[in-house]
JSON list of C-alpha atoms in Angstrom, two decimals:
[
{"chain": "A", "resi": 24, "resn": "UNK", "atom": "CA", "xyz": [29.85, -26.88, -8.52]},
{"chain": "A", "resi": 25, "resn": "UNK", "atom": "CA", "xyz": [28.23, -25.12, -5.62]},
{"chain": "A", "resi": 26, "resn": "UNK", "atom": "CA", "xyz": [30.10, -23.03, -3.10]},
{"chain": "A", "resi": 27, "resn": "UNK", "atom": "CA", "xyz": [29.15, -20.96, -0.07]},
{"chain": "A", "resi": 28, "resn": "UNK", "atom": "CA", "xyz": [31.55, -18.49, 1.48]},
{"chain": "A", "resi": 29, "resn": "UNK", "atom": "CA", "xyz": [31.15, -16.99, 4.92]},
{"chain": "A", "resi": 30, "resn": "UNK", "atom": "CA", "xyz": [34.16, -14.73, 5.12]},
{"chain": "A", "resi": 31, "resn": "UNK", "atom": "CA", "xyz": [33.65, -13.79, 8.76]},
{"chain": "A", "resi": 32, "resn": "UNK", "atom": "CA", "xyz": [34.98, -16.60, 10.92]},
{"chain": "A", "resi": 33, "resn": "UNK", "atom": "CA", "xyz": [34.22, -14.91, 14.24]},
{"chain": "A", "resi": 34, "resn": "UNK", "atom": "CA", "xyz": [32.31, -11.80, 15.26]},
{"chain": "A", "resi": 35, "resn": "UNK", "atom": "CA", "xyz": [32.08, -10.35, 18.73]},
{"chain": "A", "resi": 36, "resn": "UNK", "atom": "CA", "xyz": [29.62, -7.62, 19.68]},
{"chain": "A", "resi": 37, "resn": "UNK", "atom": "CA", "xyz": [28.22, -6.11, 22.80]},
{"chain": "A", "resi": 38, "resn": "UNK", "atom": "CA", "xyz": [24.60, -6.70, 23.65]},
{"chain": "A", "resi": 39, "resn": "UNK", "atom": "CA", "xyz": [22.12, -4.43, 21.86]},
{"chain": "A", "resi": 40, "resn": "UNK", "atom": "CA", "xyz": [24.46, -3.80, 18.95]},
{"chain": "A", "resi": 41, "resn": "UNK", "atom": "CA", "xyz": [23.30, -4.69, 15.43]},
{"chain": "A", "resi": 42, "resn": "UNK", "atom": "CA", "xyz": [25.34, -7.29, 13.59]},
{"chain": "A", "resi": 43, "resn": "UNK", "atom": "CA", "xyz": [25.37, -8.51, 9.98]},
{"chain": "A", "resi": 44, "resn": "UNK", "atom": "CA", "xyz": [26.59, -11.93, 8.93]},
{"chain": "A", "resi": 45, "resn": "UNK", "atom": "CA", "xyz": [27.72, -12.16, 5.33]},
{"chain": "A", "resi": 46, "resn": "UNK", "atom": "CA", "xyz": [27.09, -15.01, 2.92]},
{"chain": "A", "resi": 47, "resn": "UNK", "atom": "CA", "xyz": [28.21, -15.22, -0.70]},
{"chain": "A", "resi": 48, "resn": "UNK", "atom": "CA", "xyz": [27.29, -18.17, -2.89]},
{"chain": "A", "resi": 49, "resn": "UNK", "atom": "CA", "xyz": [28.23, -19.60, -6.27]},
{"chain": "A", "resi": 50, "resn": "UNK", "atom": "CA", "xyz": [26.09, -21.74, -8.51]},
{"chain": "A", "resi": 51, "resn": "UNK", "atom": "CA", "xyz": [25.31, -22.09, -12.20]},
{"chain": "A", "resi": 52, "resn": "UNK", "atom": "CA", "xyz": [21.79, -23.29, -11.53]},
{"chain": "A", "resi": 53, "resn": "UNK", "atom": "CA", "xyz": [18.96, -20.82, -12.02]},
{"chain": "A", "resi": 54, "resn": "UNK", "atom": "CA", "xyz": [16.75, -22.51, -9.46]},
{"chain": "A", "resi": 55, "resn": "UNK", "atom": "CA", "xyz": [18.16, -22.84, -6.01]},
{"chain": "A", "resi": 56, "resn": "UNK", "atom": "CA", "xyz": [17.40, -22.30, -2.35]},
{"chain": "A", "resi": 57, "resn": "UNK", "atom": "CA", "xyz": [19.34, -20.46, 0.32]},
{"chain": "A", "resi": 58, "resn": "UNK", "atom": "CA", "xyz": [19.18, -21.13, 4.04]},
{"chain": "A", "resi": 59, "resn": "UNK", "atom": "CA", "xyz": [20.40, -19.82, 7.32]},
{"chain": "A", "resi": 60, "resn": "UNK", "atom": "CA", "xyz": [20.81, -22.13, 10.31]},
{"chain": "A", "resi": 61, "resn": "UNK", "atom": "CA", "xyz": [21.78, -21.45, 13.91]},
{"chain": "A", "resi": 62, "resn": "UNK", "atom": "CA", "xyz": [23.92, -23.96, 15.83]},
{"chain": "A", "resi": 63, "resn": "UNK", "atom": "CA", "xyz": [23.88, -23.28, 19.57]},
{"chain": "A", "resi": 64, "resn": "UNK", "atom": "CA", "xyz": [26.36, -24.98, 21.92]},
{"chain": "A", "resi": 65, "resn": "UNK", "atom": "CA", "xyz": [23.95, -27.90, 22.29]},
{"chain": "A", "resi": 66, "resn": "UNK", "atom": "CA", "xyz": [24.88, -28.91, 18.75]},
{"chain": "A", "resi": 67, "resn": "UNK", "atom": "CA", "xyz": [21.71, -29.28, 16.72]},
{"chain": "A", "resi": 68, "resn": "UNK", "atom": "CA", "xyz": [21.17, -27.12, 13.68]},
{"chain": "A", "resi": 69, "resn": "UNK", "atom": "CA", "xyz": [18.14, -24.88, 13.99]},
{"chain": "A", "resi": 70, "resn": "UNK", "atom": "CA", "xyz": [16.48, -23.73, 10.79]},
{"chain": "A", "resi": 71, "resn": "UNK", "atom": "CA", "xyz": [16.01, -19.94, 10.54]},
{"chain": "A", "resi": 72, "resn": "UNK", "atom": "CA", "xyz": [14.97, -19.15, 7.00]},
{"chain": "A", "resi": 73, "resn": "UNK", "atom": "CA", "xyz": [14.73, -20.47, 3.44]},
{"chain": "A", "resi": 74, "resn": "UNK", "atom": "CA", "xyz": [14.54, -18.36, 0.27]},
{"chain": "A", "resi": 75, "resn": "UNK", "atom": "CA", "xyz": [14.19, -19.51, -3.31]},
{"chain": "A", "resi": 76, "resn": "UNK", "atom": "CA", "xyz": [16.10, -17.94, -6.17]},
{"chain": "A", "resi": 77, "resn": "UNK", "atom": "CA", "xyz": [13.02, -16.30, -7.63]},
{"chain": "A", "resi": 78, "resn": "UNK", "atom": "CA", "xyz": [12.09, -14.40, -4.52]},
{"chain": "A", "resi": 79, "resn": "UNK", "atom": "CA", "xyz": [14.41, -11.49, -3.83]},
{"chain": "A", "resi": 80, "resn": "UNK", "atom": "CA", "xyz": [12.18, -9.82, -1.32]},
{"chain": "A", "resi": 81, "resn": "UNK", "atom": "CA", "xyz": [13.91, -9.04, 1.90]},
{"chain": "A", "resi": 82, "resn": "UNK", "atom": "CA", "xyz": [12.40, -10.59, 4.98]},
{"chain": "A", "resi": 83, "resn": "UNK", "atom": "CA", "xyz": [12.09, -9.50, 8.56]},
{"chain": "A", "resi": 84, "resn": "UNK", "atom": "CA", "xyz": [11.18, -11.72, 11.47]},
{"chain": "A", "resi": 85, "resn": "UNK", "atom": "CA", "xyz": [11.35, -9.98, 14.80]},
{"chain": "A", "resi": 86, "resn": "UNK", "atom": "CA", "xyz": [14.96, -8.95, 15.37]},
{"chain": "A", "resi": 87, "resn": "UNK", "atom": "CA", "xyz": [16.13, -10.98, 12.36]},
{"chain": "A", "resi": 88, "resn": "UNK", "atom": "CA", "xyz": [16.26, -9.73, 8.79]},
{"chain": "A", "resi": 89, "resn": "UNK", "atom": "CA", "xyz": [17.67, -11.13, 5.59]},
{"chain": "A", "resi": 90, "resn": "UNK", "atom": "CA", "xyz": [18.89, -9.33, 2.48]},
{"chain": "A", "resi": 91, "resn": "UNK", "atom": "CA", "xyz": [18.99, -11.41, -0.70]},
{"chain": "A", "resi": 92, "resn": "UNK", "atom": "CA", "xyz": [20.72, -9.86, -3.72]},
{"chain": "A", "resi": 93, "resn": "UNK", "atom": "CA", "xyz": [21.11, -12.03, -6.80]},
{"chain": "A", "resi": 94, "resn": "UNK", "atom": "CA", "xyz": [23.22, -9.36, -8.52]},
{"chain": "A", "resi": 95, "resn": "UNK", "atom": "CA", "xyz": [25.97, -9.89, -5.97]},
{"chain": "A", "resi": 96, "resn": "UNK", "atom": "CA", "xyz": [25.12, -13.51, -5.11]},
{"chain": "A", "resi": 97, "resn": "UNK", "atom": "CA", "xyz": [24.72, -12.59, -1.49]},
{"chain": "A", "resi": 98, "resn": "UNK", "atom": "CA", "xyz": [22.28, -13.55, 1.24]},
{"chain": "A", "resi": 99, "resn": "UNK", "atom": "CA", "xyz": [23.18, -11.57, 4.33]},
{"chain": "A", "resi": 100, "resn": "UNK", "atom": "CA", "xyz": [21.66, -11.94, 7.78]},
{"chain": "A", "resi": 101, "resn": "UNK", "atom": "CA", "xyz": [21.24, -9.07, 10.24]},
{"chain": "A", "resi": 102, "resn": "UNK", "atom": "CA", "xyz": [20.40, -9.33, 13.91]},
{"chain": "A", "resi": 103, "resn": "UNK", "atom": "CA", "xyz": [19.10, -6.11, 15.37]},
{"chain": "A", "resi": 104, "resn": "UNK", "atom": "CA", "xyz": [19.64, -5.31, 19.05]},
{"chain": "A", "resi": 105, "resn": "UNK", "atom": "CA", "xyz": [21.62, -8.48, 19.64]},
{"chain": "A", "resi": 106, "resn": "UNK", "atom": "CA", "xyz": [21.17, -10.49, 22.81]},
{"chain": "A", "resi": 107, "resn": "UNK", "atom": "CA", "xyz": [23.42, -12.90, 24.67]},
{"chain": "A", "resi": 108, "resn": "UNK", "atom": "CA", "xyz": [21.14, -15.77, 23.61]},
{"chain": "A", "resi": 109, "resn": "UNK", "atom": "CA", "xyz": [22.05, -15.02, 19.99]},
{"chain": "A", "resi": 110, "resn": "UNK", "atom": "CA", "xyz": [25.55, -16.34, 20.65]},
{"chain": "A", "resi": 111, "resn": "UNK", "atom": "CA", "xyz": [26.00, -19.35, 18.38]},
{"chain": "A", "resi": 112, "resn": "UNK", "atom": "CA", "xyz": [27.53, -20.50, 15.13]},
{"chain": "A", "resi": 113, "resn": "UNK", "atom": "CA", "xyz": [25.49, -19.43, 12.10]},
{"chain": "A", "resi": 114, "resn": "UNK", "atom": "CA", "xyz": [25.60, -21.31, 8.83]},
{"chain": "A", "resi": 115, "resn": "UNK", "atom": "CA", "xyz": [24.51, -20.25, 5.39]},
{"chain": "A", "resi": 116, "resn": "UNK", "atom": "CA", "xyz": [23.64, -23.06, 2.98]},
{"chain": "A", "resi": 117, "resn": "UNK", "atom": "CA", "xyz": [22.79, -23.49, -0.69]},
{"chain": "A", "resi": 118, "resn": "UNK", "atom": "CA", "xyz": [20.61, -26.22, -2.16]},
{"chain": "A", "resi": 119, "resn": "UNK", "atom": "CA", "xyz": [20.26, -26.90, -5.87]},
{"chain": "A", "resi": 120, "resn": "UNK", "atom": "CA", "xyz": [19.31, -30.57, -5.75]},
{"chain": "A", "resi": 121, "resn": "UNK", "atom": "CA", "xyz": [16.54, -31.41, -3.33]},
{"chain": "A", "resi": 122, "resn": "UNK", "atom": "CA", "xyz": [18.04, -32.62, -0.09]},
{"chain": "A", "resi": 123, "resn": "UNK", "atom": "CA", "xyz": [21.72, -32.05, -0.83]},
{"chain": "A", "resi": 124, "resn": "UNK", "atom": "CA", "xyz": [22.84, -28.76, 0.64]},
{"chain": "A", "resi": 125, "resn": "UNK", "atom": "CA", "xyz": [26.25, -27.12, 0.52]},
{"chain": "A", "resi": 126, "resn": "UNK", "atom": "CA", "xyz": [27.10, -25.32, 3.74]},
{"chain": "A", "resi": 127, "resn": "UNK", "atom": "CA", "xyz": [29.48, -22.47, 4.42]},
{"chain": "A", "resi": 128, "resn": "UNK", "atom": "CA", "xyz": [32.03, -22.89, 7.19]},
{"chain": "A", "resi": 129, "resn": "UNK", "atom": "CA", "xyz": [29.99, -20.82, 9.61]},
{"chain": "A", "resi": 130, "resn": "UNK", "atom": "CA", "xyz": [30.38, -17.60, 11.54]},
{"chain": "A", "resi": 131, "resn": "UNK", "atom": "CA", "xyz": [30.78, -17.77, 15.30]},
{"chain": "A", "resi": 132, "resn": "UNK", "atom": "CA", "xyz": [28.87, -14.92, 16.89]},
{"chain": "A", "resi": 133, "resn": "UNK", "atom": "CA", "xyz": [29.61, -13.95, 20.47]},
{"chain": "A", "resi": 134, "resn": "UNK", "atom": "CA", "xyz": [27.34, -11.42, 22.12]},
{"chain": "A", "resi": 135, "resn": "UNK", "atom": "CA", "xyz": [28.79, -10.03, 25.31]},
{"chain": "A", "resi": 136, "resn": "UNK", "atom": "CA", "xyz": [26.59, -8.62, 28.08]},
{"chain": "B", "resi": 26, "resn": "UNK", "atom": "CA", "xyz": [6.49, -34.02, 18.71]},
{"chain": "B", "resi": 27, "resn": "UNK", "atom": "CA", "xyz": [9.76, -35.76, 19.47]},
{"chain": "B", "resi": 28, "resn": "UNK", "atom": "CA", "xyz": [12.80, -34.57, 17.55]},
{"chain": "B", "resi": 29, "resn": "UNK", "atom": "CA", "xyz": [15.60, -36.52, 15.92]},
{"chain": "B", "resi": 30, "resn": "UNK", "atom": "CA", "xyz": [17.38, -38.65, 18.50]},
{"chain": "B", "resi": 31, "resn": "UNK", "atom": "CA", "xyz": [21.03, -39.64, 18.33]},
{"chain": "B", "resi": 32, "resn": "UNK", "atom": "CA", "xyz": [23.29, -41.71, 20.51]},
{"chain": "B", "resi": 33, "resn": "UNK", "atom": "CA", "xyz": [25.82, -41.70, 21.91]},
{"chain": "B", "resi": 34, "resn": "UNK", "atom": "CA", "xyz": [26.38, -37.95, 22.30]},
{"chain": "B", "resi": 35, "resn": "UNK", "atom": "CA", "xyz": [30.11, -38.37, 22.76]},
{"chain": "B", "resi": 36, "resn": "UNK", "atom": "CA", "xyz": [32.57, -41.09, 21.85]},
{"chain": "B", "resi": 37, "resn": "UNK", "atom": "CA", "xyz": [36.32, -41.34, 22.21]},
{"chain": "B", "resi": 38, "resn": "UNK", "atom": "CA", "xyz": [38.18, -44.15, 20.48]},
{"chain": "B", "resi": 39, "resn": "UNK", "atom": "CA", "xyz": [41.69, -44.95, 19.36]},
{"chain": "B", "resi": 40, "resn": "UNK", "atom": "CA", "xyz": [42.63, -45.01, 15.71]},
{"chain": "B", "resi": 41, "resn": "UNK", "atom": "CA", "xyz": [41.99, -48.28, 13.95]},
{"chain": "B", "resi": 42, "resn": "UNK", "atom": "CA", "xyz": [39.11, -49.09, 16.30]},
{"chain": "B", "resi": 43, "resn": "UNK", "atom": "CA", "xyz": [35.54, -49.29, 15.06]},
{"chain": "B", "resi": 44, "resn": "UNK", "atom": "CA", "xyz": [32.57, -47.21, 16.16]},
{"chain": "B", "resi": 45, "resn": "UNK", "atom": "CA", "xyz": [28.85, -47.03, 15.46]},
{"chain": "B", "resi": 46, "resn": "UNK", "atom": "CA", "xyz": [26.33, -44.24, 15.78]},
{"chain": "B", "resi": 47, "resn": "UNK", "atom": "CA", "xyz": [22.58, -44.55, 16.00]},
{"chain": "B", "resi": 48, "resn": "UNK", "atom": "CA", "xyz": [19.84, -42.24, 14.77]},
{"chain": "B", "resi": 49, "resn": "UNK", "atom": "CA", "xyz": [16.08, -42.31, 15.25]},
{"chain": "B", "resi": 50, "resn": "UNK", "atom": "CA", "xyz": [14.30, -39.85, 12.95]},
{"chain": "B", "resi": 51, "resn": "UNK", "atom": "CA", "xyz": [11.09, -37.98, 13.54]},
{"chain": "B", "resi": 52, "resn": "UNK", "atom": "CA", "xyz": [8.12, -40.29, 13.22]},
{"chain": "B", "resi": 53, "resn": "UNK", "atom": "CA", "xyz": [6.82, -40.37, 9.67]},
{"chain": "B", "resi": 54, "resn": "UNK", "atom": "CA", "xyz": [9.98, -38.93, 8.11]},
{"chain": "B", "resi": 55, "resn": "UNK", "atom": "CA", "xyz": [10.95, -41.31, 5.34]},
{"chain": "B", "resi": 56, "resn": "UNK", "atom": "CA", "xyz": [14.10, -39.45, 4.36]},
{"chain": "B", "resi": 57, "resn": "UNK", "atom": "CA", "xyz": [17.16, -39.62, 6.60]},
{"chain": "B", "resi": 58, "resn": "UNK", "atom": "CA", "xyz": [20.54, -37.94, 6.22]},
{"chain": "B", "resi": 59, "resn": "UNK", "atom": "CA", "xyz": [23.92, -38.39, 7.84]},
{"chain": "B", "resi": 60, "resn": "UNK", "atom": "CA", "xyz": [26.28, -35.40, 7.86]},
{"chain": "B", "resi": 61, "resn": "UNK", "atom": "CA", "xyz": [29.87, -35.07, 8.96]},
{"chain": "B", "resi": 62, "resn": "UNK", "atom": "CA", "xyz": [30.85, -31.76, 10.54]},
{"chain": "B", "resi": 63, "resn": "UNK", "atom": "CA", "xyz": [34.57, -31.29, 11.08]},
{"chain": "B", "resi": 64, "resn": "UNK", "atom": "CA", "xyz": [35.52, -28.63, 13.61]},
{"chain": "B", "resi": 65, "resn": "UNK", "atom": "CA", "xyz": [35.43, -25.19, 12.01]},
{"chain": "B", "resi": 66, "resn": "UNK", "atom": "CA", "xyz": [33.53, -26.37, 8.93]},
{"chain": "B", "resi": 67, "resn": "UNK", "atom": "CA", "xyz": [29.96, -26.70, 7.85]},
{"chain": "B", "resi": 68, "resn": "UNK", "atom": "CA", "xyz": [28.18, -30.04, 7.68]},
{"chain": "B", "resi": 69, "resn": "UNK", "atom": "CA", "xyz": [28.90, -32.26, 4.70]},
{"chain": "B", "resi": 70, "resn": "UNK", "atom": "CA", "xyz": [26.37, -34.81, 3.53]},
{"chain": "B", "resi": 71, "resn": "UNK", "atom": "CA", "xyz": [27.65, -38.38, 3.77]},
{"chain": "B", "resi": 72, "resn": "UNK", "atom": "CA", "xyz": [24.58, -40.37, 2.84]},
{"chain": "B", "resi": 73, "resn": "UNK", "atom": "CA", "xyz": [20.86, -39.91, 2.21]},
{"chain": "B", "resi": 74, "resn": "UNK", "atom": "CA", "xyz": [18.25, -42.63, 2.61]},
{"chain": "B", "resi": 75, "resn": "UNK", "atom": "CA", "xyz": [14.68, -42.73, 1.46]},
{"chain": "B", "resi": 76, "resn": "UNK", "atom": "CA", "xyz": [12.97, -45.43, 3.48]},
{"chain": "B", "resi": 77, "resn": "UNK", "atom": "CA", "xyz": [15.58, -48.20, 3.48]},
{"chain": "B", "resi": 78, "resn": "UNK", "atom": "CA", "xyz": [17.09, -47.32, 0.11]},
{"chain": "B", "resi": 79, "resn": "UNK", "atom": "CA", "xyz": [20.17, -45.19, -0.53]},
{"chain": "B", "resi": 80, "resn": "UNK", "atom": "CA", "xyz": [19.50, -42.02, -2.55]},
{"chain": "B", "resi": 81, "resn": "UNK", "atom": "CA", "xyz": [22.96, -40.48, -2.45]},
{"chain": "B", "resi": 82, "resn": "UNK", "atom": "CA", "xyz": [26.19, -41.79, -0.95]},
{"chain": "B", "resi": 83, "resn": "UNK", "atom": "CA", "xyz": [28.61, -40.06, -3.29]},
{"chain": "B", "resi": 84, "resn": "UNK", "atom": "CA", "xyz": [30.56, -38.45, -0.44]},
{"chain": "B", "resi": 85, "resn": "UNK", "atom": "CA", "xyz": [30.68, -41.49, 1.84]},
{"chain": "B", "resi": 86, "resn": "UNK", "atom": "CA", "xyz": [34.22, -42.94, 2.17]},
{"chain": "B", "resi": 87, "resn": "UNK", "atom": "CA", "xyz": [33.07, -46.47, 1.45]},
{"chain": "B", "resi": 88, "resn": "UNK", "atom": "CA", "xyz": [36.37, -48.10, 2.30]},
{"chain": "B", "resi": 89, "resn": "UNK", "atom": "CA", "xyz": [35.76, -47.39, 5.97]},
{"chain": "B", "resi": 90, "resn": "UNK", "atom": "CA", "xyz": [32.27, -45.96, 6.40]},
{"chain": "B", "resi": 91, "resn": "UNK", "atom": "CA", "xyz": [29.03, -47.87, 6.11]},
{"chain": "B", "resi": 92, "resn": "UNK", "atom": "CA", "xyz": [25.44, -47.03, 6.91]},
{"chain": "B", "resi": 93, "resn": "UNK", "atom": "CA", "xyz": [22.20, -48.93, 6.98]},
{"chain": "B", "resi": 94, "resn": "UNK", "atom": "CA", "xyz": [18.53, -48.35, 7.55]},
{"chain": "B", "resi": 95, "resn": "UNK", "atom": "CA", "xyz": [17.17, -51.85, 7.47]},
{"chain": "B", "resi": 96, "resn": "UNK", "atom": "CA", "xyz": [13.56, -51.24, 8.43]},
{"chain": "B", "resi": 97, "resn": "UNK", "atom": "CA", "xyz": [13.26, -47.76, 7.01]},
{"chain": "B", "resi": 98, "resn": "UNK", "atom": "CA", "xyz": [13.22, -46.09, 10.43]},
{"chain": "B", "resi": 99, "resn": "UNK", "atom": "CA", "xyz": [16.34, -46.15, 12.63]},
{"chain": "B", "resi": 100, "resn": "UNK", "atom": "CA", "xyz": [19.76, -45.91, 11.05]},
{"chain": "B", "resi": 101, "resn": "UNK", "atom": "CA", "xyz": [23.30, -46.73, 12.06]},
{"chain": "B", "resi": 102, "resn": "UNK", "atom": "CA", "xyz": [26.51, -45.26, 10.73]},
{"chain": "B", "resi": 103, "resn": "UNK", "atom": "CA", "xyz": [29.69, -47.26, 11.24]},
{"chain": "B", "resi": 104, "resn": "UNK", "atom": "CA", "xyz": [33.35, -46.42, 10.85]},
{"chain": "B", "resi": 105, "resn": "UNK", "atom": "CA", "xyz": [35.85, -49.26, 10.63]},
{"chain": "B", "resi": 106, "resn": "UNK", "atom": "CA", "xyz": [38.73, -48.69, 11.08]},
{"chain": "B", "resi": 107, "resn": "UNK", "atom": "CA", "xyz": [38.70, -45.12, 12.35]},
{"chain": "B", "resi": 108, "resn": "UNK", "atom": "CA", "xyz": [41.37, -42.60, 11.42]},
{"chain": "B", "resi": 109, "resn": "UNK", "atom": "CA", "xyz": [42.41, -39.42, 13.19]},
{"chain": "B", "resi": 110, "resn": "UNK", "atom": "CA", "xyz": [40.75, -37.32, 10.48]},
{"chain": "B", "resi": 111, "resn": "UNK", "atom": "CA", "xyz": [37.39, -38.89, 11.29]},
{"chain": "B", "resi": 112, "resn": "UNK", "atom": "CA", "xyz": [37.21, -36.78, 14.44]},
{"chain": "B", "resi": 113, "resn": "UNK", "atom": "CA", "xyz": [34.07, -34.72, 13.90]},
{"chain": "B", "resi": 114, "resn": "UNK", "atom": "CA", "xyz": [30.45, -34.30, 14.87]},
{"chain": "B", "resi": 115, "resn": "UNK", "atom": "CA", "xyz": [28.13, -36.67, 13.06]},
{"chain": "B", "resi": 116, "resn": "UNK", "atom": "CA", "xyz": [24.72, -35.15, 12.55]},
{"chain": "B", "resi": 117, "resn": "UNK", "atom": "CA", "xyz": [21.59, -37.01, 11.62]},
{"chain": "B", "resi": 118, "resn": "UNK", "atom": "CA", "xyz": [18.65, -35.23, 10.01]},
{"chain": "B", "resi": 119, "resn": "UNK", "atom": "CA", "xyz": [15.27, -36.30, 8.70]},
{"chain": "B", "resi": 120, "resn": "UNK", "atom": "CA", "xyz": [12.57, -34.92, 6.47]},
{"chain": "B", "resi": 121, "resn": "UNK", "atom": "CA", "xyz": [9.29, -35.83, 4.85]},
{"chain": "B", "resi": 122, "resn": "UNK", "atom": "CA", "xyz": [9.74, -37.32, 1.40]},
{"chain": "B", "resi": 123, "resn": "UNK", "atom": "CA", "xyz": [8.06, -34.43, -0.35]},
{"chain": "B", "resi": 124, "resn": "UNK", "atom": "CA", "xyz": [9.70, -31.75, 1.75]},
{"chain": "B", "resi": 125, "resn": "UNK", "atom": "CA", "xyz": [13.44, -32.44, 1.44]},
{"chain": "B", "resi": 126, "resn": "UNK", "atom": "CA", "xyz": [14.24, -28.81, 2.06]},
{"chain": "B", "resi": 127, "resn": "UNK", "atom": "CA", "xyz": [12.75, -28.97, 5.56]},
{"chain": "B", "resi": 128, "resn": "UNK", "atom": "CA", "xyz": [15.33, -31.00, 7.38]},
{"chain": "B", "resi": 129, "resn": "UNK", "atom": "CA", "xyz": [15.26, -31.45, 11.13]},
{"chain": "B", "resi": 130, "resn": "UNK", "atom": "CA", "xyz": [18.58, -32.10, 12.79]},
{"chain": "B", "resi": 131, "resn": "UNK", "atom": "CA", "xyz": [19.51, -34.14, 15.83]},
{"chain": "B", "resi": 132, "resn": "UNK", "atom": "CA", "xyz": [22.03, -33.01, 18.45]},
{"chain": "B", "resi": 133, "resn": "UNK", "atom": "CA", "xyz": [24.87, -34.96, 16.88]},
{"chain": "B", "resi": 134, "resn": "UNK", "atom": "CA", "xyz": [27.51, -37.39, 18.09]},
{"chain": "B", "resi": 135, "resn": "UNK", "atom": "CA", "xyz": [30.92, -35.91, 18.80]},
{"chain": "B", "resi": 136, "resn": "UNK", "atom": "CA", "xyz": [33.63, -38.41, 17.86]},
{"chain": "B", "resi": 137, "resn": "UNK", "atom": "CA", "xyz": [37.22, -38.01, 18.97]},
{"chain": "B", "resi": 138, "resn": "UNK", "atom": "CA", "xyz": [39.80, -40.36, 17.49]},
{"chain": "B", "resi": 139, "resn": "UNK", "atom": "CA", "xyz": [43.13, -40.44, 19.36]}
]
């Protein structure tokens, strides 16, 4: 069975602070994909990143960076110099069977001006 | 390019009533998904279609939920009769057949059952 745990239910930071959202996953499959999505108040899920299980390279995209560590089954997401527009619910997801993803329960990030 | 469209955006019904949601996927996307997102939880896949055929409906409560995609484009999800625990956001997503990991989500329908 697949499981994704986002232990942080809510995080509040002040603008320009760095913030890290944690994601821990469980799977017995050796091939899998990990995702991060952003869900703004408008409701739709916005894709941020996908990594496969064979690629442990960290990735940076602007103010966003992701740290994938298979040894600890973690795929953490860091926002550098946070902005008010980053306020949203962020979901980590795991996919081991094309199309069927298991989502964590999300972390609500509030960035205060 | 137009995104995934859903309607209505909001719906309030009483328990035991029926309700239907509509989804129009991105043009050319043969695969369509319905997710249920209960408040405070992540989305859970209810049903996956490829064209007008069902690929996976293992988590669909078939005693009260039904879904169809008759012409392989638009889809409707129905609940009959609704229960209080069905209150949730129902998200529709679509993808190309050979890119199931690239799912595009609609804005969702927020259902409140009183």
